[in-house]
PDB file of C-alpha atoms in Angstrom:
ATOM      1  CA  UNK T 189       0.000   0.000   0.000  1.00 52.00           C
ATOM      2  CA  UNK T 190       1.304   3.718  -0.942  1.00 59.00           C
ATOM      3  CA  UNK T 191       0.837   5.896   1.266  1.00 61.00           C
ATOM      4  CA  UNK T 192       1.392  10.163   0.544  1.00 61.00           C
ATOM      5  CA  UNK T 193       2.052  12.682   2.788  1.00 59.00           C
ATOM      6  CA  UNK T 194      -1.385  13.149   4.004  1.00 58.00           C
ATOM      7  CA  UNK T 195      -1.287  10.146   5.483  1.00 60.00           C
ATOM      8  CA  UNK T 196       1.241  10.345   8.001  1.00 67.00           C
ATOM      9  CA  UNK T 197       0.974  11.370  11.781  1.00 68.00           C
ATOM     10  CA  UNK T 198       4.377  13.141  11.639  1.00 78.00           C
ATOM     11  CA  UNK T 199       6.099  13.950   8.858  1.00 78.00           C
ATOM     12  CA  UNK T 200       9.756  14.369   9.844  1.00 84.00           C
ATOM     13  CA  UNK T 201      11.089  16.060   6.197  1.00 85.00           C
ATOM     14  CA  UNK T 202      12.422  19.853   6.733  1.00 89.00           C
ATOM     15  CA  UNK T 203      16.319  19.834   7.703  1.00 91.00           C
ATOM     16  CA  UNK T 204      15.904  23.345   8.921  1.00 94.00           C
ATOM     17  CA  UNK T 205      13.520  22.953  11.282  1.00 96.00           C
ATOM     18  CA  UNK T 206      14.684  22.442  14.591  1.00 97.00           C
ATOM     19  CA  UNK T 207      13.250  19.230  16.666  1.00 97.00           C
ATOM     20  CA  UNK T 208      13.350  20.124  20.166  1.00 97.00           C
ATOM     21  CA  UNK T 209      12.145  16.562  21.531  1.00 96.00           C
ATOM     22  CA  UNK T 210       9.205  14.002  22.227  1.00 96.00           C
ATOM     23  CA  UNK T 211       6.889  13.319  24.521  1.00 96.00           C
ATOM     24  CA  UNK T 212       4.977  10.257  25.437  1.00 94.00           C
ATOM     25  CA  UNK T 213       2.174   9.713  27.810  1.00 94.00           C
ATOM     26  CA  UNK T 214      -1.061   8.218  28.295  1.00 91.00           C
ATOM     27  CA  UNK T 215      -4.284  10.070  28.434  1.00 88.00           C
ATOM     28  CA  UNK T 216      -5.483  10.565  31.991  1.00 85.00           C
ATOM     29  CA  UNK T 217      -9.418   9.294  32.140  1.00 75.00           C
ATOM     30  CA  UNK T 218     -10.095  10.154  35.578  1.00 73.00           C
ATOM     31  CA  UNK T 219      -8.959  13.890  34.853  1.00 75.00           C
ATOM     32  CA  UNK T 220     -10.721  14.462  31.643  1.00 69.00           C
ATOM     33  CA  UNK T 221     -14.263  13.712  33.748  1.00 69.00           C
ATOM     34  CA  UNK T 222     -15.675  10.718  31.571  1.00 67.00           C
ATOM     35  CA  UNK T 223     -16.810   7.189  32.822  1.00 69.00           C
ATOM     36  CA  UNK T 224     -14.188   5.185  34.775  1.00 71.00           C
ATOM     37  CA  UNK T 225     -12.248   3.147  31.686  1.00 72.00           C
ATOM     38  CA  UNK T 226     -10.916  -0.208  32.202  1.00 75.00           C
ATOM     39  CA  UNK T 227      -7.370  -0.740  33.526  1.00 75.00           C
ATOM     40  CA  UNK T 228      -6.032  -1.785  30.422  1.00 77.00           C
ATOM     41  CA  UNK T 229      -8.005   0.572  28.462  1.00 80.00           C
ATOM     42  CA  UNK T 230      -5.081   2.920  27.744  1.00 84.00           C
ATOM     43  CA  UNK T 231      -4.583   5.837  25.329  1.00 86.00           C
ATOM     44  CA  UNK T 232      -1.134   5.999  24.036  1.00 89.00           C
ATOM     45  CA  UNK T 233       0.008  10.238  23.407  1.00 92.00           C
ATOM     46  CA  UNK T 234       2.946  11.046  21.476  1.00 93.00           C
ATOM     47  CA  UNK T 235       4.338  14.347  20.252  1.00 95.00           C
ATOM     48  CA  UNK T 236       6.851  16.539  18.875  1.00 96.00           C
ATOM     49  CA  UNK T 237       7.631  20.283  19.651  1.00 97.00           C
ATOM     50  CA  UNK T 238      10.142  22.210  16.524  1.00 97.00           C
ATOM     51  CA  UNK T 239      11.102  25.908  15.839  1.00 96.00           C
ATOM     52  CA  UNK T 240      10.507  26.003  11.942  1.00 95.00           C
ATOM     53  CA  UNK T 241      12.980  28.303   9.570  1.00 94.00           C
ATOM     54  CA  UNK T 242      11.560  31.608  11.019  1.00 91.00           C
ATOM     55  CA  UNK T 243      12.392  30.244  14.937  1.00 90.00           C
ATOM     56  CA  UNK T 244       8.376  29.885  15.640  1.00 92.00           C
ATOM     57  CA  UNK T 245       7.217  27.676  17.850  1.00 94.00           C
ATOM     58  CA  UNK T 246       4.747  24.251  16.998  1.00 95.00           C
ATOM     59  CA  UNK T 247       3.711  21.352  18.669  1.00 96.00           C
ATOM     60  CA  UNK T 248       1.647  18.350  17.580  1.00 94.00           C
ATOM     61  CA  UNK T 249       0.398  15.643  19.853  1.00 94.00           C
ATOM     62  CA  UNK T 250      -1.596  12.041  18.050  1.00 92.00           C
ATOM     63  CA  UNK T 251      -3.297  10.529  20.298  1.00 90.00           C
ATOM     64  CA  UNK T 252      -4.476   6.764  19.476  1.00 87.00           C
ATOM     65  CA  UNK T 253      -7.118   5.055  21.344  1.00 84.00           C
ATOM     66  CA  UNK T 254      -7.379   1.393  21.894  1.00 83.00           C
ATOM     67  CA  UNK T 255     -10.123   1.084  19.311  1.00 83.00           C
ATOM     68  CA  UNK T 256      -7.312   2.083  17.069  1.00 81.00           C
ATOM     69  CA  UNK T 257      -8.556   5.677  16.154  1.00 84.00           C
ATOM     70  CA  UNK T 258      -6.482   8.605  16.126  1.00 86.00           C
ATOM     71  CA  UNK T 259      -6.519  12.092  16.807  1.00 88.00           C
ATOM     72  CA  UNK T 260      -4.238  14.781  15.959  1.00 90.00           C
ATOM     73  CA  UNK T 261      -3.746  17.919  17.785  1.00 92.00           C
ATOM     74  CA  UNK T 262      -1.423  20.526  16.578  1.00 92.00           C
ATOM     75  CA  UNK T 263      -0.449  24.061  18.421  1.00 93.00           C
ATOM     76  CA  UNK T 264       1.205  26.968  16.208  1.00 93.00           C
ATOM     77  CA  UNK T 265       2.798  30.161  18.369  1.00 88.00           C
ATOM     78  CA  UNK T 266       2.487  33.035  16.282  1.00 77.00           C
ATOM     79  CA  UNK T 267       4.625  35.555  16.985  1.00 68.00           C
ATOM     80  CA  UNK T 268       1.730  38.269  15.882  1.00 61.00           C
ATOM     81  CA  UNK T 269      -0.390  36.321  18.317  1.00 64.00           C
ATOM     82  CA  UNK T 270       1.674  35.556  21.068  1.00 58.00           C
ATOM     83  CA  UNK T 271       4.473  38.703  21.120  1.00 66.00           C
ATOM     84  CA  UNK T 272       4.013  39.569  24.934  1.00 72.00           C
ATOM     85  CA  UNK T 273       5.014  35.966  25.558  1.00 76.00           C
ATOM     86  CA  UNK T 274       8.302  34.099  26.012  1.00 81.00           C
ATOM     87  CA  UNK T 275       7.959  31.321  23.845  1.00 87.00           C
ATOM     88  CA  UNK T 276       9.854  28.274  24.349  1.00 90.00           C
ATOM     89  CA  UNK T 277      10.489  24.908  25.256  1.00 93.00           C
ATOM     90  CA  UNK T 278       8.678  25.061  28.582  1.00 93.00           C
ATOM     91  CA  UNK T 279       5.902  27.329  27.705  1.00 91.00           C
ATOM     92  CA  UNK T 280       4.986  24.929  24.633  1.00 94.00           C
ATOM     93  CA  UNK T 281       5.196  21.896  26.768  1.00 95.00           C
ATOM     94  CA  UNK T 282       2.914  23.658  29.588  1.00 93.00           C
ATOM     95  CA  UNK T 283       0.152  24.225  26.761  1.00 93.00           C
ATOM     96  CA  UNK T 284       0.667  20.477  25.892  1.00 94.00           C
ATOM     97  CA  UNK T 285       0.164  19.773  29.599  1.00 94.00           C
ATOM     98  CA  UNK T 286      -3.268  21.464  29.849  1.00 92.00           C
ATOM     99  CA  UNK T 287      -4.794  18.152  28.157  1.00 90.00           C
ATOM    100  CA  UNK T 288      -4.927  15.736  31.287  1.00 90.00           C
ATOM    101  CA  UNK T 289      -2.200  13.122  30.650  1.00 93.00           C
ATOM    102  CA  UNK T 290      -0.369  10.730  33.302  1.00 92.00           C
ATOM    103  CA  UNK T 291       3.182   8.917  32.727  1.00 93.00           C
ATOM    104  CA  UNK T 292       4.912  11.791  30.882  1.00 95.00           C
ATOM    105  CA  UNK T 293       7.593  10.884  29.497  1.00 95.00           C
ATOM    106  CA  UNK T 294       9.722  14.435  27.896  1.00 97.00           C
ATOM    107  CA  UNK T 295      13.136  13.607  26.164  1.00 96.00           C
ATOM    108  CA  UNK T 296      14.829  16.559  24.601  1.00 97.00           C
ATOM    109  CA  UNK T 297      16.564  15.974  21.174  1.00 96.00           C
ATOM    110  CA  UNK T 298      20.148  17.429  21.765  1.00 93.00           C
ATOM    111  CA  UNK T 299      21.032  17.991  18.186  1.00 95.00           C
ATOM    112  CA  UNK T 300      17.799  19.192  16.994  1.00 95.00           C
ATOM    113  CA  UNK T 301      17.832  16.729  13.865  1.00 94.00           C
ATOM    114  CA  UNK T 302      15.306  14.602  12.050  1.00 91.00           C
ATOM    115  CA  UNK T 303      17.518  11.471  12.991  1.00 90.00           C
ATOM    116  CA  UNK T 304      17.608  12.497  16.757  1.00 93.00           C
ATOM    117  CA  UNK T 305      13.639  11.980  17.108  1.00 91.00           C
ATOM    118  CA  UNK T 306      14.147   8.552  15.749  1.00 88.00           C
ATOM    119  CA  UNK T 307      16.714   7.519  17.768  1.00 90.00           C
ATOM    120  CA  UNK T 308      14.685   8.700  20.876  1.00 91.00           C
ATOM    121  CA  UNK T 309      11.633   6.619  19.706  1.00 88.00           C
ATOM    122  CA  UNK T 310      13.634   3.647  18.995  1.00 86.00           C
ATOM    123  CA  UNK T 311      15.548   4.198  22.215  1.00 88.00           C
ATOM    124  CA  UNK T 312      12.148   4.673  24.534  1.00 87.00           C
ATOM    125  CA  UNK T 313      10.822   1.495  22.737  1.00 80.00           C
ATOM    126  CA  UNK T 314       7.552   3.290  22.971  1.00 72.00           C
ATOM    127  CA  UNK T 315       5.961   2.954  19.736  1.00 69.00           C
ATOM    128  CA  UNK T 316       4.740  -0.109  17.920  1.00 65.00           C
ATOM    129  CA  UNK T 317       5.702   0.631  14.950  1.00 61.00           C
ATOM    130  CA  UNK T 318       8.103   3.506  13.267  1.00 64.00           C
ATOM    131  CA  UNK T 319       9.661   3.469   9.992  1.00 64.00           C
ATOM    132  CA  UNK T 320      11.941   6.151   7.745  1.00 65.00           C
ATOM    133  CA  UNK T 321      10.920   6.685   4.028  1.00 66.00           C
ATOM    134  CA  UNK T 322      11.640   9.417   1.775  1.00 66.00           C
ATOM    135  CA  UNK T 323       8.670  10.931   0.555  1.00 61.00           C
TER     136      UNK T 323
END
């Protein structure tokens, strides 16, 4: 099966952008004020904060629920938008925080590269399945 662009969670593919790191965690059902799930009823968070070419700030979190559907969440820091504001690693990851998530797990990619974030998700052995193409 061929899959485009469109069809990836995170598409890894601009050398100038600047990966900051990854976080993993597992949404917390208790906080989020729904019906008690089962214990092994668990869904899996992973996400990525960069600084594109201009140095603003983005996040995006996938979530994926044990039913196997997904949802993506992205944040964008304008600097228009958010000027009075220091934006940076710990503000972004605060904003990220705001969704009520347990067993947070936030490793920093030194380097700031495209192969960094894959050696920190092969590392963390925390996804099921990764892979590197060129698009």
């Amino acid at each position: 099966m061929s899959l485009n662009k469109n069809d990836y969670i995170f598409v890894l593919d601009r050398e100038d952008y600047d990966y900051k790191g990854v976080l993993f965690a597992e949404a917390d059902d208790l906080e989020m004020g729904g019906p008690k799930m089962p214990k092994d009823y668990v869904a899996g968070i992973m996400g990525i904060i960069w600084t594109d070419e201009k140095g603003q700030w983005h996040a995006k979190m996938r979530i994926k629920f044990p039913s196997g559907n997904k949802q993506v969440m992205t944040l964008n820091f304008e600097k228009e938008f958010d000027e009075k504001m220091n934006i940076n690693e710990t503000y972004v990851l605060n904003r990220m925080y705001q969704m009520p998530m347990k067993n947070k797990v936030w490793t920093k990619n030194p380097g700031g590269t495209i192969p960094g974030i894959v050696k920190i998700v092969q590392d963390l052995n925390m996804v099921e399945h990764s892979r590197v193409e060129k698009l």
